PDB file of C-alpha atoms and ligand atoms in Angstrom:
ATOM      1  CA  UNK A   1      -2.853   9.696  13.586  1.00 95.00           C
ATOM      2  CA  UNK A   2       0.668  11.939  13.943  1.00 95.00           C
ATOM      3  CA  UNK A   3       0.607  12.716  10.600  1.00 97.00           C
ATOM      4  CA  UNK A   4      -2.413  13.965   8.105  1.00 98.00           C
ATOM      5  CA  UNK A   5      -3.388  15.666   4.927  1.00 97.00           C
ATOM      6  CA  UNK A   6      -3.046  19.681   4.484  1.00 98.00           C
ATOM      7  CA  UNK A   7      -6.065  21.514   4.205  1.00 97.00           C
ATOM      8  CA  UNK A   8      -4.978  23.307   1.385  1.00 97.00           C
ATOM      9  CA  UNK A   9      -2.059  21.035  -0.650  1.00 97.00           C
ATOM     10  CA  UNK A  10      -3.060  17.678   0.789  1.00 95.00           C
ATOM     11  CA  UNK A  11       0.628  16.969   1.241  1.00 96.00           C
ATOM     12  CA  UNK A  12       1.655  15.212   4.736  1.00 97.00           C
ATOM     13  CA  UNK A  13       1.620  17.558   7.689  1.00 97.00           C
ATOM     14  CA  UNK A  14       2.497  16.919  11.329  1.00 96.00           C
ATOM     15  CA  UNK A  15       0.582  18.267  14.535  1.00 94.00           C
ATOM     16  CA  UNK A  16       3.437  20.649  15.297  1.00 93.00           C
ATOM     17  CA  UNK A  17       3.750  21.600  11.469  1.00 96.00           C
ATOM     18  CA  UNK A  18       0.044  22.327  11.557  1.00 97.00           C
ATOM     19  CA  UNK A  19      -0.060  24.383  14.903  1.00 94.00           C
ATOM     20  CA  UNK A  20       2.902  26.332  13.426  1.00 95.00           C
ATOM     21  CA  UNK A  21       1.056  27.185  10.317  1.00 97.00           C
ATOM     22  CA  UNK A  22      -2.329  27.647  11.754  1.00 96.00           C
ATOM     23  CA  UNK A  23      -2.044  28.440  15.513  1.00 92.00           C
ATOM     24  CA  UNK A  24      -3.551  26.847  18.721  1.00 90.00           C
ATOM     25  CA  UNK A  25      -7.348  26.336  18.947  1.00 90.00           C
ATOM     26  CA  UNK A  26      -8.056  29.098  21.080  1.00 87.00           C
ATOM     27  CA  UNK A  27      -6.702  32.474  21.632  1.00 86.00           C
ATOM     28  CA  UNK A  28      -7.886  33.419  25.557  1.00 85.00           C
ATOM     29  CA  UNK A  29     -11.382  32.438  25.595  1.00 87.00           C
ATOM     30  CA  UNK A  30     -11.984  32.915  21.899  1.00 91.00           C
ATOM     31  CA  UNK A  31     -12.080  29.548  19.665  1.00 89.00           C
ATOM     32  CA  UNK A  32      -9.862  30.095  16.454  1.00 90.00           C
ATOM     33  CA  UNK A  33     -11.177  29.017  12.934  1.00 93.00           C
ATOM     34  CA  UNK A  34      -8.600  26.828  11.230  1.00 95.00           C
ATOM     35  CA  UNK A  35      -9.160  24.885   8.517  1.00 97.00           C
ATOM     36  CA  UNK A  36      -9.123  21.534   9.084  1.00 96.00           C
ATOM     37  CA  UNK A  37      -6.726  18.849   8.074  1.00 97.00           C
ATOM     38  CA  UNK A  38      -7.947  15.564   6.447  1.00 97.00           C
ATOM     39  CA  UNK A  39      -7.582  11.664   6.525  1.00 97.00           C
ATOM     40  CA  UNK A  40      -5.340  10.484   3.990  1.00 96.00           C
ATOM     41  CA  UNK A  41      -7.772   7.487   3.402  1.00 96.00           C
ATOM     42  CA  UNK A  42     -11.589   8.723   3.605  1.00 95.00           C
ATOM     43  CA  UNK A  43     -10.338  12.664   2.891  1.00 95.00           C
ATOM     44  CA  UNK A  44     -12.916  13.277   6.154  1.00 95.00           C
ATOM     45  CA  UNK A  45     -12.410  16.418   8.316  1.00 95.00           C
ATOM     46  CA  UNK A  46      -9.955  15.589  11.386  1.00 96.00           C
ATOM     47  CA  UNK A  47      -9.880  17.013  14.847  1.00 94.00           C
ATOM     48  CA  UNK A  48      -6.749  17.382  16.874  1.00 94.00           C
ATOM     49  CA  UNK A  49      -7.341  15.001  20.212  1.00 91.00           C
ATOM     50  CA  UNK A  50      -5.397  16.221  23.399  1.00 89.00           C
ATOM     51  CA  UNK A  51      -4.396  19.340  22.089  1.00 85.00           C
ATOM     52  CA  UNK A  52      -5.811  21.227  25.349  1.00 77.00           C
ATOM     53  CA  UNK A  53      -3.714  19.093  27.564  1.00 70.00           C
ATOM     54  CA  UNK A  54      -0.587  17.007  27.244  1.00 59.00           C
ATOM     55  CA  UNK A  55       1.110  18.598  23.959  1.00 57.00           C
ATOM     56  CA  UNK A  56       3.008  14.954  23.394  1.00 62.00           C
ATOM     57  CA  UNK A  57       0.188  13.111  23.529  1.00 80.00           C
ATOM     58  CA  UNK A  58      -1.956  14.903  20.750  1.00 91.00           C
ATOM     59  CA  UNK A  59      -3.347  13.075  17.550  1.00 94.00           C
ATOM     60  CA  UNK A  60      -5.148  13.664  14.606  1.00 96.00           C
ATOM     61  CA  UNK A  61      -8.733  11.595  15.140  1.00 95.00           C
ATOM     62  CA  UNK A  62     -11.988  11.117  13.218  1.00 95.00           C
ATOM     63  CA  UNK A  63     -14.828  13.166  14.521  1.00 93.00           C
ATOM     64  CA  UNK A  64     -17.211  10.276  16.472  1.00 91.00           C
ATOM     65  CA  UNK A  65     -20.062   9.774  14.466  1.00 87.00           C
ATOM     66  CA  UNK A  66     -23.451  11.823  15.143  1.00 87.00           C
ATOM     67  CA  UNK A  67     -27.060  11.899  14.115  1.00 85.00           C
ATOM     68  CA  UNK A  68     -26.428  14.299  11.809  1.00 86.00           C
ATOM     69  CA  UNK A  69     -23.139  12.966  10.622  1.00 84.00           C
ATOM     70  CA  UNK A  70     -23.135   9.186  10.325  1.00 83.00           C
ATOM     71  CA  UNK A  71     -19.621   7.468   9.931  1.00 84.00           C
ATOM     72  CA  UNK A  72     -17.828   7.385   7.170  1.00 87.00           C
ATOM     73  CA  UNK A  73     -16.093   4.143   5.990  1.00 91.00           C
ATOM     74  CA  UNK A  74     -12.375   4.466   6.361  1.00 94.00           C
ATOM     75  CA  UNK A  75      -9.711   1.708   6.401  1.00 93.00           C
ATOM     76  CA  UNK A  76      -7.327   3.770   8.513  1.00 94.00           C
ATOM     77  CA  UNK A  77     -10.277   3.952  11.414  1.00 92.00           C
ATOM     78  CA  UNK A  78     -11.343   0.194  10.783  1.00 90.00           C
ATOM     79  CA  UNK A  79      -7.728  -0.668  11.374  1.00 84.00           C
ATOM     80  CA  UNK A  80      -7.512  -4.371  12.384  1.00 75.00           C
ATOM     81  CA  UNK A  81     -10.991  -4.891  11.650  1.00 79.00           C
ATOM     82  CA  UNK A  82     -10.987  -4.472   7.898  1.00 81.00           C
ATOM     83  CA  UNK A  83      -9.086  -6.723   5.630  1.00 84.00           C
ATOM     84  CA  UNK A  84      -8.276  -7.157   1.807  1.00 88.00           C
ATOM     85  CA  UNK A  85      -8.990 -10.604   0.533  1.00 85.00           C
ATOM     86  CA  UNK A  86      -8.631 -12.055  -2.767  1.00 82.00           C
ATOM     87  CA  UNK A  87     -12.261 -13.866  -3.396  1.00 78.00           C
ATOM     88  CA  UNK A  88     -12.167 -16.258  -6.021  1.00 68.00           C
ATOM     89  CA  UNK A  89     -13.237 -14.587  -9.090  1.00 66.00           C
ATOM     90  CA  UNK A  90     -15.744 -16.521 -10.870  1.00 71.00           C
ATOM     91  CA  UNK A  91     -15.769 -15.247 -14.478  1.00 76.00           C
ATOM     92  CA  UNK A  92     -12.405 -16.553 -15.400  1.00 81.00           C
ATOM     93  CA  UNK A  93     -10.987 -16.699 -18.590  1.00 89.00           C
ATOM     94  CA  UNK A  94      -8.677 -19.968 -18.204  1.00 90.00           C
ATOM     95  CA  UNK A  95      -5.913 -18.779 -20.944  1.00 93.00           C
ATOM     96  CA  UNK A  96      -5.847 -15.182 -19.733  1.00 92.00           C
ATOM     97  CA  UNK A  97      -5.239 -16.520 -16.343  1.00 92.00           C
ATOM     98  CA  UNK A  98      -2.447 -19.108 -17.705  1.00 92.00           C
ATOM     99  CA  UNK A  99      -0.888 -16.115 -19.763  1.00 94.00           C
ATOM    100  CA  UNK A 100      -0.857 -13.394 -16.786  1.00 94.00           C
ATOM    101  CA  UNK A 101       0.770 -15.969 -14.456  1.00 93.00           C
ATOM    102  CA  UNK A 102       3.474 -16.963 -17.108  1.00 93.00           C
ATOM    103  CA  UNK A 103       4.045 -13.468 -18.032  1.00 94.00           C
ATOM    104  CA  UNK A 104       4.414 -12.727 -14.198  1.00 95.00           C
ATOM    105  CA  UNK A 105       7.175 -15.084 -13.725  1.00 94.00           C
ATOM    106  CA  UNK A 106       8.745 -13.918 -17.352  1.00 93.00           C
ATOM    107  CA  UNK A 107       8.737 -10.449 -15.467  1.00 95.00           C
ATOM    108  CA  UNK A 108       9.547 -11.505 -12.019  1.00 95.00           C
ATOM    109  CA  UNK A 109      12.746  -9.323 -11.622  1.00 95.00           C
ATOM    110  CA  UNK A 110      10.961  -6.188 -12.256  1.00 95.00           C
ATOM    111  CA  UNK A 111       8.269  -7.003 -10.375  1.00 96.00           C
ATOM    112  CA  UNK A 112      10.274  -8.105  -7.457  1.00 95.00           C
ATOM    113  CA  UNK A 113      12.392  -4.404  -7.752  1.00 94.00           C
ATOM    114  CA  UNK A 114       9.173  -2.423  -7.861  1.00 94.00           C
ATOM    115  CA  UNK A 115       7.549  -4.456  -4.882  1.00 94.00           C
ATOM    116  CA  UNK A 116      10.723  -3.855  -3.091  1.00 93.00           C
ATOM    117  CA  UNK A 117      10.490   0.061  -3.944  1.00 92.00           C
ATOM    118  CA  UNK A 118       7.551   0.615  -2.702  1.00 94.00           C
ATOM    119  CA  UNK A 119       7.807  -1.652   0.554  1.00 93.00           C
ATOM    120  CA  UNK A 120      10.990  -0.020   1.471  1.00 90.00           C
ATOM    121  CA  UNK A 121      13.836  -2.774   2.560  1.00 86.00           C
ATOM    122  CA  UNK A 122      11.515  -5.969   1.526  1.00 87.00           C
ATOM    123  CA  UNK A 123      12.973  -9.825   2.002  1.00 87.00           C
ATOM    124  CA  UNK A 124      13.107 -11.923  -0.813  1.00 91.00           C
ATOM    125  CA  UNK A 125      11.346 -14.674   1.405  1.00 89.00           C
ATOM    126  CA  UNK A 126       8.224 -12.755   1.708  1.00 88.00           C
ATOM    127  CA  UNK A 127       8.130 -12.084  -1.783  1.00 93.00           C
ATOM    128  CA  UNK A 128       7.934 -15.973  -2.613  1.00 94.00           C
ATOM    129  CA  UNK A 129       5.461 -16.592   0.076  1.00 90.00           C
ATOM    130  CA  UNK A 130       3.324 -13.780  -1.121  1.00 89.00           C
ATOM    131  CA  UNK A 131       3.392 -15.605  -5.026  1.00 92.00           C
ATOM    132  CA  UNK A 132       2.612 -18.566  -2.967  1.00 90.00           C
ATOM    133  CA  UNK A 133      -0.173 -17.246  -1.456  1.00 86.00           C
ATOM    134  CA  UNK A 134      -1.413 -15.637  -4.823  1.00 87.00           C
ATOM    135  CA  UNK A 135      -1.395 -19.342  -6.180  1.00 88.00           C
ATOM    136  CA  UNK A 136      -3.610 -20.401  -3.644  1.00 88.00           C
ATOM    137  CA  UNK A 137      -6.078 -17.872  -3.827  1.00 86.00           C
ATOM    138  CA  UNK A 138      -5.978 -17.768  -7.538  1.00 86.00           C
ATOM    139  CA  UNK A 139      -5.676 -14.003  -7.981  1.00 89.00           C
ATOM    140  CA  UNK A 140      -4.093 -14.503 -11.618  1.00 91.00           C
ATOM    141  CA  UNK A 141      -8.313 -15.418 -12.437  1.00 89.00           C
ATOM    142  CA  UNK A 142      -9.413 -11.677 -11.796  1.00 86.00           C
ATOM    143  CA  UNK A 143     -10.098 -10.714 -15.496  1.00 83.00           C
ATOM    144  CA  UNK A 144      -9.757  -7.056 -15.097  1.00 82.00           C
ATOM    145  CA  UNK A 145      -6.204  -7.658 -13.287  1.00 87.00           C
ATOM    146  CA  UNK A 146      -3.063  -6.390 -14.961  1.00 90.00           C
ATOM    147  CA  UNK A 147       0.272  -7.321 -14.971  1.00 94.00           C
ATOM    148  CA  UNK A 148       1.650  -4.618 -13.620  1.00 94.00           C
ATOM    149  CA  UNK A 149      -1.196  -4.614 -10.609  1.00 93.00           C
ATOM    150  CA  UNK A 150      -0.476  -8.046  -9.142  1.00 94.00           C
ATOM    151  CA  UNK A 151       2.085  -6.538  -6.417  1.00 95.00           C
ATOM    152  CA  UNK A 152      -0.927  -4.402  -5.512  1.00 94.00           C
ATOM    153  CA  UNK A 153      -2.115  -7.626  -4.330  1.00 92.00           C
ATOM    154  CA  UNK A 154       0.743  -8.587  -2.495  1.00 91.00           C
ATOM    155  CA  UNK A 155       1.112  -5.464  -0.818  1.00 93.00           C
ATOM    156  CA  UNK A 156      -2.336  -4.515   0.345  1.00 93.00           C
ATOM    157  CA  UNK A 157      -2.911  -8.255   1.985  1.00 90.00           C
ATOM    158  CA  UNK A 158       0.222  -8.084   4.151  1.00 89.00           C
ATOM    159  CA  UNK A 159       1.710  -6.265   6.902  1.00 90.00           C
ATOM    160  CA  UNK A 160       5.452  -5.470   6.662  1.00 91.00           C
ATOM    161  CA  UNK A 161       7.130  -5.357  10.193  1.00 89.00           C
ATOM    162  CA  UNK A 162      10.211  -3.425  11.199  1.00 89.00           C
ATOM    163  CA  UNK A 163      13.658  -4.339   9.423  1.00 85.00           C
ATOM    164  CA  UNK A 164      16.452  -4.759  12.235  1.00 83.00           C
ATOM    165  CA  UNK A 165      19.607  -5.137   9.703  1.00 79.00           C
ATOM    166  CA  UNK A 166      22.864  -5.795  11.178  1.00 82.00           C
ATOM    167  CA  UNK A 167      23.987  -2.492  12.428  1.00 81.00           C
ATOM    168  CA  UNK A 168      22.870  -0.428  15.435  1.00 83.00           C
ATOM    169  CA  UNK A 169      19.912   1.440  13.676  1.00 85.00           C
ATOM    170  CA  UNK A 170      17.005  -0.528  12.271  1.00 85.00           C
ATOM    171  CA  UNK A 171      16.769  -0.471   8.241  1.00 85.00           C
ATOM    172  CA  UNK A 172      13.180   0.387   9.024  1.00 88.00           C
ATOM    173  CA  UNK A 173      11.908   1.380  12.193  1.00 89.00           C
ATOM    174  CA  UNK A 174       8.354   1.185  11.200  1.00 94.00           C
ATOM    175  CA  UNK A 175       5.591  -1.005  10.282  1.00 94.00           C
ATOM    176  CA  UNK A 176       4.327  -0.738   6.841  1.00 95.00           C
ATOM    177  CA  UNK A 177       0.750  -1.132   5.854  1.00 95.00           C
ATOM    178  CA  UNK A 178      -1.192  -0.018   2.521  1.00 96.00           C
ATOM    179  CA  UNK A 179      -4.456   1.003   1.999  1.00 96.00           C
ATOM    180  CA  UNK A 180      -6.874   1.988  -0.907  1.00 96.00           C
ATOM    181  CA  UNK A 181      -8.848   5.300  -0.107  1.00 94.00           C
ATOM    182  CA  UNK A 182     -12.013   4.839   1.179  1.00 93.00           C
ATOM    183  CA  UNK A 183     -13.688   4.549  -2.637  1.00 92.00           C
ATOM    184  CA  UNK A 184     -12.383   0.844  -2.472  1.00 93.00           C
ATOM    185  CA  UNK A 185     -13.327  -1.492  -0.258  1.00 92.00           C
ATOM    186  CA  UNK A 186     -12.186  -4.484  -1.840  1.00 91.00           C
ATOM    187  CA  UNK A 187      -9.987  -5.637  -4.988  1.00 89.00           C
ATOM    188  CA  UNK A 188     -12.830  -5.508  -7.333  1.00 87.00           C
ATOM    189  CA  UNK A 189     -13.541  -2.098  -6.420  1.00 90.00           C
ATOM    190  CA  UNK A 190     -10.035  -0.956  -7.045  1.00 92.00           C
ATOM    191  CA  UNK A 191      -9.672  -2.856 -10.503  1.00 86.00           C
ATOM    192  CA  UNK A 192     -12.655  -0.910 -11.727  1.00 87.00           C
ATOM    193  CA  UNK A 193     -11.669   2.486 -10.601  1.00 90.00           C
ATOM    194  CA  UNK A 194     -10.786   5.216 -13.099  1.00 89.00           C
ATOM    195  CA  UNK A 195      -6.769   5.238 -13.986  1.00 87.00           C
ATOM    196  CA  UNK A 196      -6.779   8.558 -12.362  1.00 87.00           C
ATOM    197  CA  UNK A 197      -8.145   7.184  -9.015  1.00 90.00           C
ATOM    198  CA  UNK A 198      -6.098   4.139  -8.642  1.00 92.00           C
ATOM    199  CA  UNK A 199      -3.830   4.983  -5.563  1.00 95.00           C
ATOM    200  CA  UNK A 200      -2.941   3.450  -2.899  1.00 96.00           C
ATOM    201  CA  UNK A 201      -1.507   4.763   0.465  1.00 97.00           C
ATOM    202  CA  UNK A 202       1.338   3.933   1.848  1.00 97.00           C
ATOM    203  CA  UNK A 203       1.091   4.030   5.951  1.00 97.00           C
ATOM    204  CA  UNK A 204       4.201   3.678   8.630  1.00 96.00           C
ATOM    205  CA  UNK A 205       3.297   2.789  11.888  1.00 96.00           C
ATOM    206  CA  UNK A 206       5.499   3.463  14.926  1.00 95.00           C
ATOM    207  CA  UNK A 207       4.093   0.905  17.432  1.00 93.00           C
ATOM    208  CA  UNK A 208       5.133   1.846  20.863  1.00 91.00           C
ATOM    209  CA  UNK A 209       7.167  -1.356  22.742  1.00 89.00           C
ATOM    210  CA  UNK A 210       4.972  -3.444  24.499  1.00 91.00           C
ATOM    211  CA  UNK A 211       1.933  -2.417  22.148  1.00 90.00           C
ATOM    212  CA  UNK A 212       0.314  -4.856  19.735  1.00 87.00           C
ATOM    213  CA  UNK A 213      -1.862  -3.809  16.462  1.00 88.00           C
ATOM    214  CA  UNK A 214      -1.678  -1.261  14.172  1.00 91.00           C
ATOM    215  CA  UNK A 215      -3.987   1.384  15.615  1.00 93.00           C
ATOM    216  CA  UNK A 216      -4.596   4.654  13.739  1.00 93.00           C
ATOM    217  CA  UNK A 217      -2.974   6.748  16.753  1.00 92.00           C
ATOM    218  CA  UNK A 218       0.555   4.991  15.768  1.00 94.00           C
ATOM    219  CA  UNK A 219       0.379   5.987  12.153  1.00 95.00           C
ATOM    220  CA  UNK A 220       3.185   8.292  11.745  1.00 95.00           C
ATOM    221  CA  UNK A 221       3.928   8.708   8.053  1.00 96.00           C
ATOM    222  CA  UNK A 222       1.937   8.258   4.608  1.00 97.00           C
ATOM    223  CA  UNK A 223       2.555   8.571   1.057  1.00 96.00           C
ATOM    224  CA  UNK A 224       0.238   8.102  -1.968  1.00 96.00           C
ATOM    225  CA  UNK A 225       1.186   6.002  -4.486  1.00 95.00           C
ATOM    226  CA  UNK A 226      -0.034   6.584  -7.995  1.00 93.00           C
ATOM    227  CA  UNK A 227      -0.381   2.619  -9.240  1.00 92.00           C
ATOM    228  CA  UNK A 228      -1.860   3.359 -12.374  1.00 89.00           C
ATOM    229  CA  UNK A 229       1.907   3.739 -14.208  1.00 86.00           C
ATOM    230  CA  UNK A 230       2.514   0.544 -16.282  1.00 89.00           C
ATOM    231  CA  UNK A 231       6.460   0.075 -15.191  1.00 90.00           C
ATOM    232  CA  UNK A 232       6.455  -2.968 -17.756  1.00 91.00           C
ATOM    233  CA  UNK A 233       5.320  -0.656 -20.773  1.00 90.00           C
ATOM    234  CA  UNK A 234       8.237   2.082 -19.533  1.00 84.00           C
ATOM    235  CA  UNK A 235      11.278  -0.365 -19.007  1.00 87.00           C
ATOM    236  CA  UNK A 236      14.392   1.534 -18.438  1.00 86.00           C
ATOM    237  CA  UNK A 237      18.085  -0.244 -18.169  1.00 86.00           C
ATOM    238  CA  UNK A 238      19.054  -1.962 -14.980  1.00 85.00           C
ATOM    239  CA  UNK A 239      15.071  -2.504 -14.349  1.00 84.00           C
ATOM    240  CA  UNK A 240      15.683  -5.980 -14.091  1.00 87.00           C
ATOM    241  CA  UNK A 241      18.987  -6.316 -12.630  1.00 91.00           C
ATOM    242  CA  UNK A 242      18.623  -8.383  -9.398  1.00 93.00           C
ATOM    243  CA  UNK A 243      21.205  -9.473  -6.844  1.00 93.00           C
ATOM    244  CA  UNK A 244      22.627 -13.315  -7.182  1.00 93.00           C
ATOM    245  CA  UNK A 245      21.318 -14.331  -3.853  1.00 93.00           C
ATOM    246  CA  UNK A 246      17.726 -12.996  -4.624  1.00 94.00           C
ATOM    247  CA  UNK A 247      18.117 -14.973  -8.285  1.00 93.00           C
ATOM    248  CA  UNK A 248      19.167 -17.944  -6.465  1.00 92.00           C
ATOM    249  CA  UNK A 249      16.311 -17.932  -3.890  1.00 93.00           C
ATOM    250  CA  UNK A 250      13.661 -17.530  -6.441  1.00 93.00           C
ATOM    251  CA  UNK A 251      15.163 -20.488  -8.806  1.00 92.00           C
ATOM    252  CA  UNK A 252      14.966 -22.557  -5.722  1.00 91.00           C
ATOM    253  CA  UNK A 253      11.293 -21.851  -5.017  1.00 93.00           C
ATOM    254  CA  UNK A 254       9.968 -22.028  -8.372  1.00 90.00           C
ATOM    255  CA  UNK A 255      12.454 -24.081 -10.214  1.00 82.00           C
ATOM    256  CA  UNK A 256       9.823 -25.496 -12.577  1.00 71.00           C
ATOM    257  CA  UNK A 257       8.029 -22.350 -13.315  1.00 66.00           C
ATOM    258  CA  UNK A 258      11.201 -20.314 -13.978  1.00 68.00           C
ATOM    259  CA  UNK A 259      11.891 -23.009 -16.621  1.00 59.00           C
ATOM    260  CA  UNK A 260       8.700 -22.845 -18.118  1.00 47.00           C
ATOM    261  CA  UNK A 261       8.122 -19.035 -17.969  1.00 46.00           C
ATOM    262  CA  UNK A 262      11.325 -18.453 -20.229  1.00 44.00           C
ATOM    263  CA  UNK A 263       9.412 -18.769 -23.470  1.00 41.00           C
ATOM    264  CA  UNK A 264       7.295 -16.473 -22.777  1.00 42.00           C
ATOM    265  CA  UNK A 265       8.387 -13.178 -24.439  1.00 40.00           C
ATOM    266  CA  UNK A 266       7.210  -9.572 -23.741  1.00 41.00           C
ATOM    267  CA  UNK A 267       4.793  -8.460 -21.163  1.00 43.00           C
ATOM    268  CA  UNK A 268       1.081  -9.535 -21.061  1.00 41.00           C
ATOM    269  CA  UNK A 269       0.031  -5.733 -21.162  1.00 40.00           C
ATOM    270  CA  UNK A 270       1.520  -5.234 -24.468  1.00 40.00           C
ATOM    271  CA  UNK A 271       0.782  -8.487 -25.969  1.00 39.00           C
ATOM    272  CA  UNK A 272      -2.526  -8.631 -24.977  1.00 39.00           C
ATOM    273  CA  UNK A 273      -5.775  -5.905 -25.532  1.00 38.00           C
ATOM    274  CA  UNK A 274      -6.867  -4.292 -21.968  1.00 39.00           C
ATOM    275  CA  UNK A 275      -9.832  -5.470 -20.675  1.00 38.00           C
TER     276      UNK A 275
HETATM  277 ZN1   ZN B   1     -10.483   8.687   7.713  1.00 94.88          ZN
END
């Protein structure tokens, strides 16, 4: 990782910033005691690999597991080996399932705007595909899923590739991936977390040309997002404003459903008690 949590403030800190603030690992032969930066997801202490050899190849790394310190689950460390999947929930309430889905469609503009804001330069085509995947995997059946949390499923089950745009500079040069902190390894875990623990981590990976996979070493930025805020219950003017082409694409994709959902008023989270 090119960035980690600051030992004290917990804010993102790069290796250069860390070394500027806490100094080099050694002074002559004497090892300096520096507070350790920590991992955004598992909060374990990290070492700086390559610090004594080549300055440009330094990375924050997890310590290898040892007999006295077994490895802690960390989604960033596991990278490609760990995926969040929607497991078809079994304790469905069919009425709630239907209401959640209809309410989501009634409020789709708010969901799209919030989703695009989190991802940064999202494509409406991706959003449409994700709703279709949500239908296929029956995500609406999760009893404890609140409407404003549906986009979390979209974000956590996808990787967002760089966006080139029409200019010379890309709109977003990095890959984006979202993770839960290590305390949640599945959606079930996350829905059951206390509100103050409902955070997700937005990470950006700068994958070198010719390389593949979102490896921890390519992680260049992270941001902690508080997902407990219910944007449906705290609407502001303009929250449901979307460009015409976005609306056209959605209507094309879900013509019948958007017709049905227009009779639903208000959001599910306001019309139904919290479960
Ligand atoms: Zn970690």
